Amino acid sequence: MSKSKRRRPRIDAALLSEAVWASLVKLSPKAQVRNPVMFTVWVGGVLTLGLYAHSLLAPLGEPPGFILAISVGLWFTVLFANFAEAVAEGRGKAQAAQLRRTRQTIMAKELPITGDPPRPDSPHRLISSSDLQTGDLVLVEAGDLVPGDGEAVAGVASVDESAITGESAPVIREAGGDRSAVTGGTRVLSDWLIVRITARPGETFLDRMIALVEGAQRGKTPNEIALGILLAALTLIFLLVCATLLPFSQHAVAQAGQGRPVGLAVLAALFVCLAPTTIGGLLSAIGIAGMDRLIQKNVIAMSGRAVEAAGDVDVLLLDKTGTITLGNRQASAFVNLPGVEPRQLAEAAQLASLADETPEGRSVVVLAKEMYGLRAPDLEQVTAFIPFSAQTRLSGVDLPGRSIRKGATDAIRKLVAGQGGHFPEVVEAVVAQVAKEGGTPLVVADNGRVLGVVWLKDIVKGGIKERFLELRRMGIKTVMVTGDNALTAAAIAAEAGVDDFLAEATPEAKLQLIRDIQAQGRLVAMTGDGTNDAPALAQADVAVAMNSGTSAAKEAGNMVDLDSNPTKLLEIVETGKQLLMTRGALTTFSIMNDVAKYFAIIPAAFVGTYPALGVLNFMGLATPQSAVLSAVIFNALVIVGLIPLALKGVRYRPQGAAQVLGRHLLIYGLGGLLVPFAAIKLIDLILVGLGLV
Amino acid sequence: MSTPDAVQLALYLAALLGLSPPLGTYMAKVYQEGRPPLVGRLLGPLEGLIYRACGIRPEQEMGWRTYALSLLAFNLLGGLALYGLLRLQGELPLNPLGLAGMEPWLAFNTAVSFVSNTNWQAYAGESALTNFTQMLGLTAQNFLSAATGMACLAALIRGLARRESASVGNFFVDLVRSLLYVLLPLALLLSLVLVSQGVVQTLAARQEVTPLQETIQGAGQGPARGDAAGQALALGPAASQVAIKQLGTNGGGFFNANSAHPLENPTPLSNFLQCLAILLIPAALCHTFGAMVGDRRQGWVLLLAMLALFLAGLGLALWAEAAGNPGLAGLGLEEQGGSLEGKEVRVGVVGSALWAVATTAASNGSVNAMHDSLTPLGGLVPMLMMQLGEVVFGGVGSGLYGMLCFVLVAVFIAGLMVGRTPEYLGKKIGAFEIKMAALVIMAPLFAVLVPTALAVSGPAAAASSNPGAHGFSQVLYAFSSMGNNNGSAFAGLDATGPLYTLGGAMAMLVARYWLALPVLALAGALAAAKSVPPGPGTLPTHTPLFCGLLVAVVLVVGALAFLPALALGPVVEHLQMLGH
């Protein structure tokens, strides 16, 4: 599979300056109210601005400059959170703009719908692609853009789908089978197709993709909602703490007979520092960036919910062919019967495979050449080629006086019996042995005499075993799905290191397997491309449809892999996990930060009333004002500092849950406790150094 | 710390950790199988009789809504009955002293206090209540409120243990079984031992005694009194009430001096057993939980988390009490072995500190020393123990269900950090679960901070007896106690004003029922949920790491919510005491 060649919009100066502008636009209360945590900060900003204005007219406890500084700090907290979201959205927007250029109104060649099969030379009329209805037939010829999503009903054509997939190599689309789906906006390069339109204008894949990358349809995912509730609860608690602190402070002043009650501006500062603004400000950016990372991997998720579910997947159903093994089986050995020269068998096998155009057949020719230096013999003697067909399940050649055949065991047995020959017992034993070891046996016969067996082997992809091991460590079970018989399947399963396999799989068996696993409470992910995969895709919790697949498969899945690479499932799972980890890590970090902020602000707020509380200022912050400002500035800056982490996600390692938790608690829990002490002290030193306080 | 003190502490912990597993297993049998061995055979017929008499169909399970309604209705009736008793006690029998009915607001406060398992007492038992009220009103509610908490917990545990079930148990059955098979036998046993130690149990009126020493009524307030006339000793059916006040984490003393009173707590053994009884059932319920969810380790983790918080608090309190007040140095008042002000000399510093931390860790509230006289940090610990939401052991049932809500929050954050939708014991923790857990955690914070703020602003501020930071500590302590259903107090606060009686009653109601309802809703949602089998990718919740995380979550939430208030109260007091 070639790497994607899509050029992704990078984070550059243009994108950043757009984000700066967007973060100002997002200051409108309508935008803010969607995020309760940041909305409270916004209210704090408004309040402190009001206090500043008030203090200019009638002096309050604190100097106006100090109140203004707090207010500026709070506004920057809001702005930085807006900026994080805007940067995350920026890339999606840029990409959506690229895609939108592809989605232009074009003239489609509509064919009349008659009872007869549609023909390319029927008279067509030109109509605008925006007027196409589902069920309409259109002719698309070389050089034309496909006017809308649909299904090829006639013809074969090579299609350039780079507008959607970023992959420049053209793909073949043909009527019938699993490669019949065409996407609006792609271009036919050669030949022609007759397409039945399946999506109305405005609801095509391209339209949905634009909406998705733009984040227009972004709904909150279940975990995001739950986290939002937790953060709102924490915000409420801190609102309560700060609101009750005013009467507490007034009471303390009355009792101690000195100092001033804590000012509203300081209370607002304290509240904003305590409220989980770090995670609250970055929460939506994390979600958008998660979707964006998938898009960078050329996977379009139809909902954020599906991405999140990917992190929870317990079982992966993987098709053997294409995912676990290379697409095709290859001849790996010749097993000659007693009394037959190995070379004789190889030669016969090569001859019998000359007319076999399947990859398996070609691999027999190659193996014979490699092992015995056999070259394709003079073909002029050949009187007849017997090509491989699914019905006969054999292939071969007829030479003068010789009839060489190669094929499935049953087919050859029948053939030998028909020619009155003897099918030796020993062949059965060899065939069973090959099957048991995961191979596919092909029996070779020369004039009714069995010479031996060609051993076709599934080639397990390099590195896949290690991948499965990683998955197992993460607690994810892999199940291989194959049409092979149980013996062969077991051998390949063992070689690839999957946990389980489903042999002789039918679409029904696959669907049943998914239901059984789900009944145990587990989540299932699978990939699929064929129409017969659609029921299973619809049932699976995470269903990745290959872009090369049928539109039925794409409709049933909740993600589409534009690269049509089934191994992508593993990366999707990682992205889902990373998304949750990032949220959890930043939540922990945000909450742990509060401890240091308390030690900065509490002594500052009350030292006038109770000088004894000065002991708590063990950071040695210069003045009460510098302490409050340092905490506010740290609180705002930490959002900016964590934007890269929010966008990239916490680094993912395939480890068990306990190890991952231990590491993250150490980094984000303990780190979150300690970092702000140092940072607040540093900011305080800078403020003093600049002579600002 | 002296050797006997150390031995006492070690024995205490050993007894607690040794007795709680068998009791926990036994209680799990009570809630799962119905009739426990032995006691079940003895009292089983009585259980059946109660069901028949009350028309309870024990096999009929309830959904969480019915369960919650039954709980509320039952508690409402209990509260009304108690209120009636308190008001009408003057007309009722067993009133040898001819006491009158209680004031309406005080009666309301007291009724709410005992129904909600708080046992905040704004009255003095021996001079305000008749024996009839003490027995039928208070002792009965001591049993019923404890059983209510246990029933509520049983429902939550079933929610976690069951899969795709529409019901969480039958409230009345859980209530009756908690009473018959757990509380009654234990209380009977303990009261007999207490009686053997000299705790009074009689229906007789006061007894005139002649003291060996002359009693002095308020130094400097006139001549000594009672030299010849002697003293009237208040008596009553105390032992039966004291046993359940400790076992049921009620804490309401028969006498005003509570377990500092020699007739309520006469000997070292009675002191040890009462102190043990405070934490016994809450600790054992952790094991009940482990047994009922089929993984004993899950119960151990919760118990150890509680124990860690308890020991940390105890360590601080012991240190602070042993250090005493340096301000007394040079005044000829040097303290030997710690601060003894407000403590019973026979109990000593360690025994008092242990009790103070235990009684506030559990939502008990009985005292054997005057908490108001604890050193600032020694007083901070009991306050913080309550402010953590009474989840460090906590009330019988209520402590563990509160802790389980903290567990859900810890699991949620930790689950996100390992990259999976969080799950606890196979149950996915989603928005609804977090919402309910947040309600449970938030309610007590509101119930404490809002009335405290009201009390210190305006005319009510005059109610505290002390100026300065300690006056604030007294108010904060009062509402920390009522807002977490504890019931202990910093004496010296006049808590009879309407803000304290009415506002306190509201705080107690919120802390009890605003928690019970979301807990039952949680039970219903969890019971209905599918169960996900654990795998290597699921967060293990039986590890030391998780135990540490849980401790951190409880501490951080509690500390972040109360740090400013504590800074203005006990922290300032402490620093001022040190002369800063």
mmCIF file of N, CA and C in Angstrom, chain A residues 172-243:
data_model
loop_
_atom_site.group_PDB
_atom_site.id
_atom_site.type_symbol
_atom_site.label_atom_id
_atom_site.label_comp_id
_atom_site.label_asym_id
_atom_site.label_seq_id
_atom_site.Cartn_x
_atom_site.Cartn_y
_atom_site.Cartn_z
ATOM 1 N N ILE A 172 -9.316 1.093 -10.351
ATOM 2 C CA ILE A 172 -10.270 0.565 -11.317
ATOM 3 C C ILE A 172 -11.654 0.525 -10.676
ATOM 4 N N ARG A 173 -12.630 1.008 -11.395
ATOM 5 C CA ARG A 173 -14.016 0.897 -10.941
ATOM 6 C C ARG A 173 -14.772 0.160 -12.018
ATOM 7 N N GLU A 174 -15.581 -0.817 -11.621
ATOM 8 C CA GLU A 174 -16.320 -1.558 -12.631
ATOM 9 C C GLU A 174 -17.684 -1.942 -12.093
ATOM 10 N N ALA A 175 -18.581 -2.190 -13.039
ATOM 11 C CA ALA A 175 -19.937 -2.548 -12.645
ATOM 12 C C ALA A 175 -19.919 -3.920 -11.993
ATOM 13 N N GLY A 176 -20.779 -4.109 -11.031
ATOM 14 C CA GLY A 176 -20.861 -5.399 -10.346
ATOM 15 C C GLY A 176 -19.685 -5.594 -9.435
ATOM 16 N N GLY A 177 -19.827 -6.487 -8.476
ATOM 17 C CA GLY A 177 -18.711 -6.802 -7.589
ATOM 18 C C GLY A 177 -18.496 -5.735 -6.542
ATOM 19 N N ASP A 178 -17.333 -5.814 -5.926
ATOM 20 C CA ASP A 178 -17.060 -4.972 -4.768
ATOM 21 C C ASP A 178 -16.327 -3.686 -5.135
ATOM 22 N N ARG A 179 -16.150 -3.426 -6.422
ATOM 23 C CA ARG A 179 -15.434 -2.197 -6.769
ATOM 24 C C ARG A 179 -16.316 -1.308 -7.610
ATOM 25 N N SER A 180 -17.601 -1.293 -7.291
ATOM 26 C CA SER A 180 -18.534 -0.583 -8.152
ATOM 27 C C SER A 180 -18.847 0.827 -7.657
ATOM 28 N N ALA A 181 -18.406 1.153 -6.411
ATOM 29 C CA ALA A 181 -18.787 2.453 -5.868
ATOM 30 C C ALA A 181 -17.924 3.556 -6.462
ATOM 31 N N VAL A 182 -18.551 4.639 -6.879
ATOM 32 C CA VAL A 182 -17.781 5.801 -7.321
ATOM 33 C C VAL A 182 -18.199 7.001 -6.483
ATOM 34 N N THR A 183 -17.264 7.914 -6.335
ATOM 35 C CA THR A 183 -17.485 9.060 -5.459
ATOM 36 C C THR A 183 -17.525 10.323 -6.302
ATOM 37 N N GLY A 184 -18.482 11.183 -5.977
ATOM 38 C CA GLY A 184 -18.575 12.449 -6.684
ATOM 39 C C GLY A 184 -17.284 13.251 -6.531
ATOM 40 N N GLY A 185 -16.887 13.945 -7.590
ATOM 41 C CA GLY A 185 -15.686 14.764 -7.491
ATOM 42 C C GLY A 185 -14.441 14.048 -7.978
ATOM 43 N N THR A 186 -14.533 12.724 -8.200
ATOM 44 C CA THR A 186 -13.371 12.008 -8.740
ATOM 45 C C THR A 186 -13.449 12.049 -10.267
ATOM 46 N N ARG A 187 -12.319 11.747 -10.920
ATOM 47 C CA ARG A 187 -12.265 11.928 -12.370
ATOM 48 C C ARG A 187 -11.973 10.604 -13.074
ATOM 49 N N VAL A 188 -12.777 10.319 -14.108
ATOM 50 C CA VAL A 188 -12.539 9.115 -14.906
ATOM 51 C C VAL A 188 -11.401 9.406 -15.865
ATOM 52 N N LEU A 189 -10.391 8.532 -15.869
ATOM 53 C CA LEU A 189 -9.212 8.795 -16.695
ATOM 54 C C LEU A 189 -9.295 8.099 -18.040
ATOM 55 N N SER A 190 -9.856 6.901 -18.045
ATOM 56 C CA SER A 190 -9.941 6.204 -19.322
ATOM 57 C C SER A 190 -11.241 5.423 -19.339
ATOM 58 N N ASP A 191 -11.692 5.065 -20.506
ATOM 59 C CA ASP A 191 -12.920 4.289 -20.705
ATOM 60 C C ASP A 191 -14.147 5.037 -20.168
ATOM 61 N N TRP A 192 -15.168 4.287 -19.849
ATOM 62 C CA TRP A 192 -16.409 4.946 -19.446
ATOM 63 C C TRP A 192 -17.122 4.140 -18.378
ATOM 64 N N LEU A 193 -18.013 4.778 -17.689
ATOM 65 C CA LEU A 193 -18.860 4.124 -16.692
ATOM 66 C C LEU A 193 -20.264 4.674 -16.821
ATOM 67 N N ILE A 194 -21.234 3.816 -16.573
ATOM 68 C CA ILE A 194 -22.588 4.343 -16.386
ATOM 69 C C ILE A 194 -22.896 4.194 -14.894
ATOM 70 N N VAL A 195 -23.268 5.311 -14.303
ATOM 71 C CA VAL A 195 -23.385 5.355 -12.850
ATOM 72 C C VAL A 195 -24.828 5.622 -12.456
ATOM 73 N N ARG A 196 -25.318 4.823 -11.503
ATOM 74 C CA ARG A 196 -26.627 5.148 -10.934
ATOM 75 C C ARG A 196 -26.368 5.991 -9.681
ATOM 76 N N ILE A 197 -26.943 7.179 -9.655
ATOM 77 C CA ILE A 197 -26.694 8.108 -8.550
ATOM 78 C C ILE A 197 -27.374 7.580 -7.279
ATOM 79 N N THR A 198 -26.623 7.549 -6.166
ATOM 80 C CA THR A 198 -27.188 7.022 -4.918
ATOM 81 C C THR A 198 -27.302 8.075 -3.818
ATOM 82 N N ALA A 199 -26.723 9.247 -4.047
ATOM 83 C CA ALA A 199 -26.833 10.275 -2.998
ATOM 84 C C ALA A 199 -27.335 11.563 -3.618
ATOM 85 N N ARG A 200 -28.196 12.256 -2.896
ATOM 86 C CA ARG A 200 -28.688 13.517 -3.419
ATOM 87 C C ARG A 200 -27.601 14.577 -3.308
ATOM 88 N N PRO A 201 -27.664 15.585 -4.188
ATOM 89 C CA PRO A 201 -26.661 16.654 -4.082
ATOM 90 C C PRO A 201 -26.704 17.268 -2.688
ATOM 91 N N GLY A 202 -25.551 17.546 -2.118
ATOM 92 C CA GLY A 202 -25.501 18.110 -0.768
ATOM 93 C C GLY A 202 -25.377 17.041 0.296
ATOM 94 N N GLU A 203 -25.620 15.771 -0.091
ATOM 95 C CA GLU A 203 -25.502 14.706 0.909
ATOM 96 C C GLU A 203 -24.467 13.678 0.482
ATOM 97 N N THR A 204 -23.601 14.088 -0.414
ATOM 98 C CA THR A 204 -22.632 13.125 -0.928
ATOM 99 C C THR A 204 -21.525 12.915 0.091
ATOM 100 N N PHE A 205 -20.714 11.922 -0.200
ATOM 101 C CA PHE A 205 -19.579 11.615 0.646
ATOM 102 C C PHE A 205 -18.683 12.831 0.818
ATOM 103 N N LEU A 206 -18.492 13.524 -0.285
ATOM 104 C CA LEU A 206 -17.629 14.706 -0.243
ATOM 105 C C LEU A 206 -18.223 15.773 0.683
ATOM 106 N N ASP A 207 -19.532 15.938 0.581
ATOM 107 C CA ASP A 207 -20.177 16.930 1.450
ATOM 108 C C ASP A 207 -20.007 16.552 2.914
ATOM 109 N N ARG A 208 -20.229 15.256 3.190
ATOM 110 C CA ARG A 208 -20.102 14.815 4.577
ATOM 111 C C ARG A 208 -18.671 14.980 5.061
ATOM 112 N N MET A 209 -17.742 14.677 4.155
ATOM 113 C CA MET A 209 -16.335 14.777 4.525
ATOM 114 C C MET A 209 -15.973 16.221 4.851
ATOM 115 N N ILE A 210 -16.481 17.142 4.033
ATOM 116 C CA ILE A 210 -16.185 18.557 4.284
ATOM 117 C C ILE A 210 -16.732 18.961 5.654
ATOM 118 N N ALA A 211 -17.967 18.543 5.893
ATOM 119 C CA ALA A 211 -18.580 18.905 7.177
ATOM 120 C C ALA A 211 -17.776 18.322 8.336
ATOM 121 N N LEU A 212 -17.291 17.090 8.133
ATOM 122 C CA LEU A 212 -16.564 16.431 9.221
ATOM 123 C C LEU A 212 -15.225 17.087 9.494
ATOM 124 N N VAL A 213 -14.465 17.356 8.431
ATOM 125 C CA VAL A 213 -13.146 17.933 8.686
ATOM 126 C C VAL A 213 -13.271 19.353 9.200
ATOM 127 N N GLU A 214 -14.363 19.994 8.866
ATOM 128 C CA GLU A 214 -14.566 21.352 9.332
ATOM 129 C C GLU A 214 -15.014 21.374 10.786
ATOM 130 N N GLY A 215 -15.508 20.233 11.227
ATOM 131 C CA GLY A 215 -15.963 20.159 12.606
ATOM 132 C C GLY A 215 -17.338 20.762 12.796
ATOM 133 N N ALA A 216 -18.047 20.979 11.696
ATOM 134 C CA ALA A 216 -19.345 21.627 11.808
ATOM 135 C C ALA A 216 -20.332 20.732 12.538
ATOM 136 N N GLN A 217 -20.171 19.425 12.342
ATOM 137 C CA GLN A 217 -21.150 18.519 12.933
ATOM 138 C C GLN A 217 -20.669 17.966 14.264
ATOM 139 N N ARG A 218 -19.564 18.529 14.756
ATOM 140 C CA ARG A 218 -18.969 17.919 15.934
ATOM 141 C C ARG A 218 -19.911 17.956 17.119
ATOM 142 N N GLY A 219 -20.402 16.798 17.497
ATOM 143 C CA GLY A 219 -21.192 16.718 18.724
ATOM 144 C C GLY A 219 -20.258 16.264 19.822
ATOM 145 N N LYS A 220 -20.652 16.478 21.063
ATOM 146 C CA LYS A 220 -19.783 16.020 22.143
ATOM 147 C C LYS A 220 -19.906 14.508 22.289
ATOM 148 N N THR A 221 -18.807 13.872 22.575
ATOM 149 C CA THR A 221 -18.805 12.419 22.708
ATOM 150 C C THR A 221 -19.167 12.052 24.148
ATOM 151 N N PRO A 222 -19.579 10.796 24.380
ATOM 152 C CA PRO A 222 -20.054 10.430 25.725
ATOM 153 C C PRO A 222 -19.049 10.745 26.833
ATOM 154 N N ASN A 223 -17.787 10.398 26.624
ATOM 155 C CA ASN A 223 -16.805 10.663 27.676
ATOM 156 C C ASN A 223 -16.577 12.153 27.859
ATOM 157 N N GLU A 224 -16.668 12.879 26.762
ATOM 158 C CA GLU A 224 -16.479 14.318 26.835
ATOM 159 C C GLU A 224 -17.617 14.943 27.649
ATOM 160 N N ILE A 225 -18.821 14.419 27.457
ATOM 161 C CA ILE A 225 -19.967 14.929 28.218
ATOM 162 C C ILE A 225 -19.770 14.634 29.705
ATOM 163 N N ALA A 226 -19.363 13.400 30.007
ATOM 164 C CA ALA A 226 -19.165 13.020 31.412
ATOM 165 C C ALA A 226 -18.079 13.885 32.043
ATOM 166 N N LEU A 227 -17.001 14.090 31.299
ATOM 167 C CA LEU A 227 -15.923 14.922 31.836
ATOM 168 C C LEU A 227 -16.412 16.351 32.018
ATOM 169 N N GLY A 228 -17.207 16.820 31.056
ATOM 170 C CA GLY A 228 -17.764 18.165 31.160
ATOM 171 C C GLY A 228 -18.571 18.331 32.444
ATOM 172 N N ILE A 229 -19.315 17.290 32.798
ATOM 173 C CA ILE A 229 -20.115 17.348 34.027
ATOM 174 C C ILE A 229 -19.207 17.431 35.250
ATOM 175 N N LEU A 230 -18.163 16.609 35.231
ATOM 176 C CA LEU A 230 -17.238 16.623 36.364
ATOM 177 C C LEU A 230 -16.589 18.008 36.501
ATOM 178 N N LEU A 231 -16.186 18.575 35.369
ATOM 179 C CA LEU A 231 -15.532 19.885 35.409
ATOM 180 C C LEU A 231 -16.524 20.963 35.859
ATOM 181 N N ALA A 232 -17.766 20.843 35.404
ATOM 182 C CA ALA A 232 -18.770 21.811 35.835
ATOM 183 C C ALA A 232 -18.982 21.708 37.344
ATOM 184 N N ALA A 233 -18.991 20.475 37.845
ATOM 185 C CA ALA A 233 -19.167 20.285 39.292
ATOM 186 C C ALA A 233 -18.009 20.921 40.048
ATOM 187 N N LEU A 234 -16.793 20.712 39.570
ATOM 188 C CA LEU A 234 -15.634 21.315 40.234
ATOM 189 C C LEU A 234 -15.721 22.837 40.200
ATOM 190 N N THR A 235 -16.143 23.359 39.039
ATOM 191 C CA THR A 235 -16.281 24.805 38.910
ATOM 192 C C THR A 235 -17.283 25.347 39.927
ATOM 193 N N LEU A 236 -18.371 24.610 40.057
ATOM 194 C CA LEU A 236 -19.406 25.010 41.007
ATOM 195 C C LEU A 236 -18.859 25.005 42.437
ATOM 196 N N ILE A 237 -18.071 23.974 42.744
ATOM 197 C CA ILE A 237 -17.488 23.888 44.086
ATOM 198 C C ILE A 237 -16.600 25.103 44.348
ATOM 199 N N PHE A 238 -15.777 25.458 43.364
ATOM 200 C CA PHE A 238 -14.857 26.573 43.582
ATOM 201 C C PHE A 238 -15.590 27.914 43.609
ATOM 202 N N LEU A 239 -16.681 27.965 42.858
ATOM 203 C CA LEU A 239 -17.511 29.172 42.916
ATOM 204 C C LEU A 239 -18.045 29.336 44.345
ATOM 205 N N LEU A 240 -18.495 28.221 44.904
ATOM 206 C CA LEU A 240 -18.998 28.223 46.284
ATOM 207 C C LEU A 240 -17.895 28.624 47.256
ATOM 208 N N VAL A 241 -16.716 28.027 47.062
ATOM 209 C CA VAL A 241 -15.595 28.314 47.967
ATOM 210 C C VAL A 241 -15.273 29.808 47.934
ATOM 211 N N CYS A 242 -15.199 30.372 46.732
ATOM 212 C CA CYS A 242 -14.803 31.778 46.626
ATOM 213 C C CYS A 242 -15.915 32.705 47.098
ATOM 214 N N ALA A 243 -17.172 32.318 46.822
ATOM 215 C CA ALA A 243 -18.278 33.174 47.240
ATOM 216 C C ALA A 243 -18.374 33.228 48.757
#
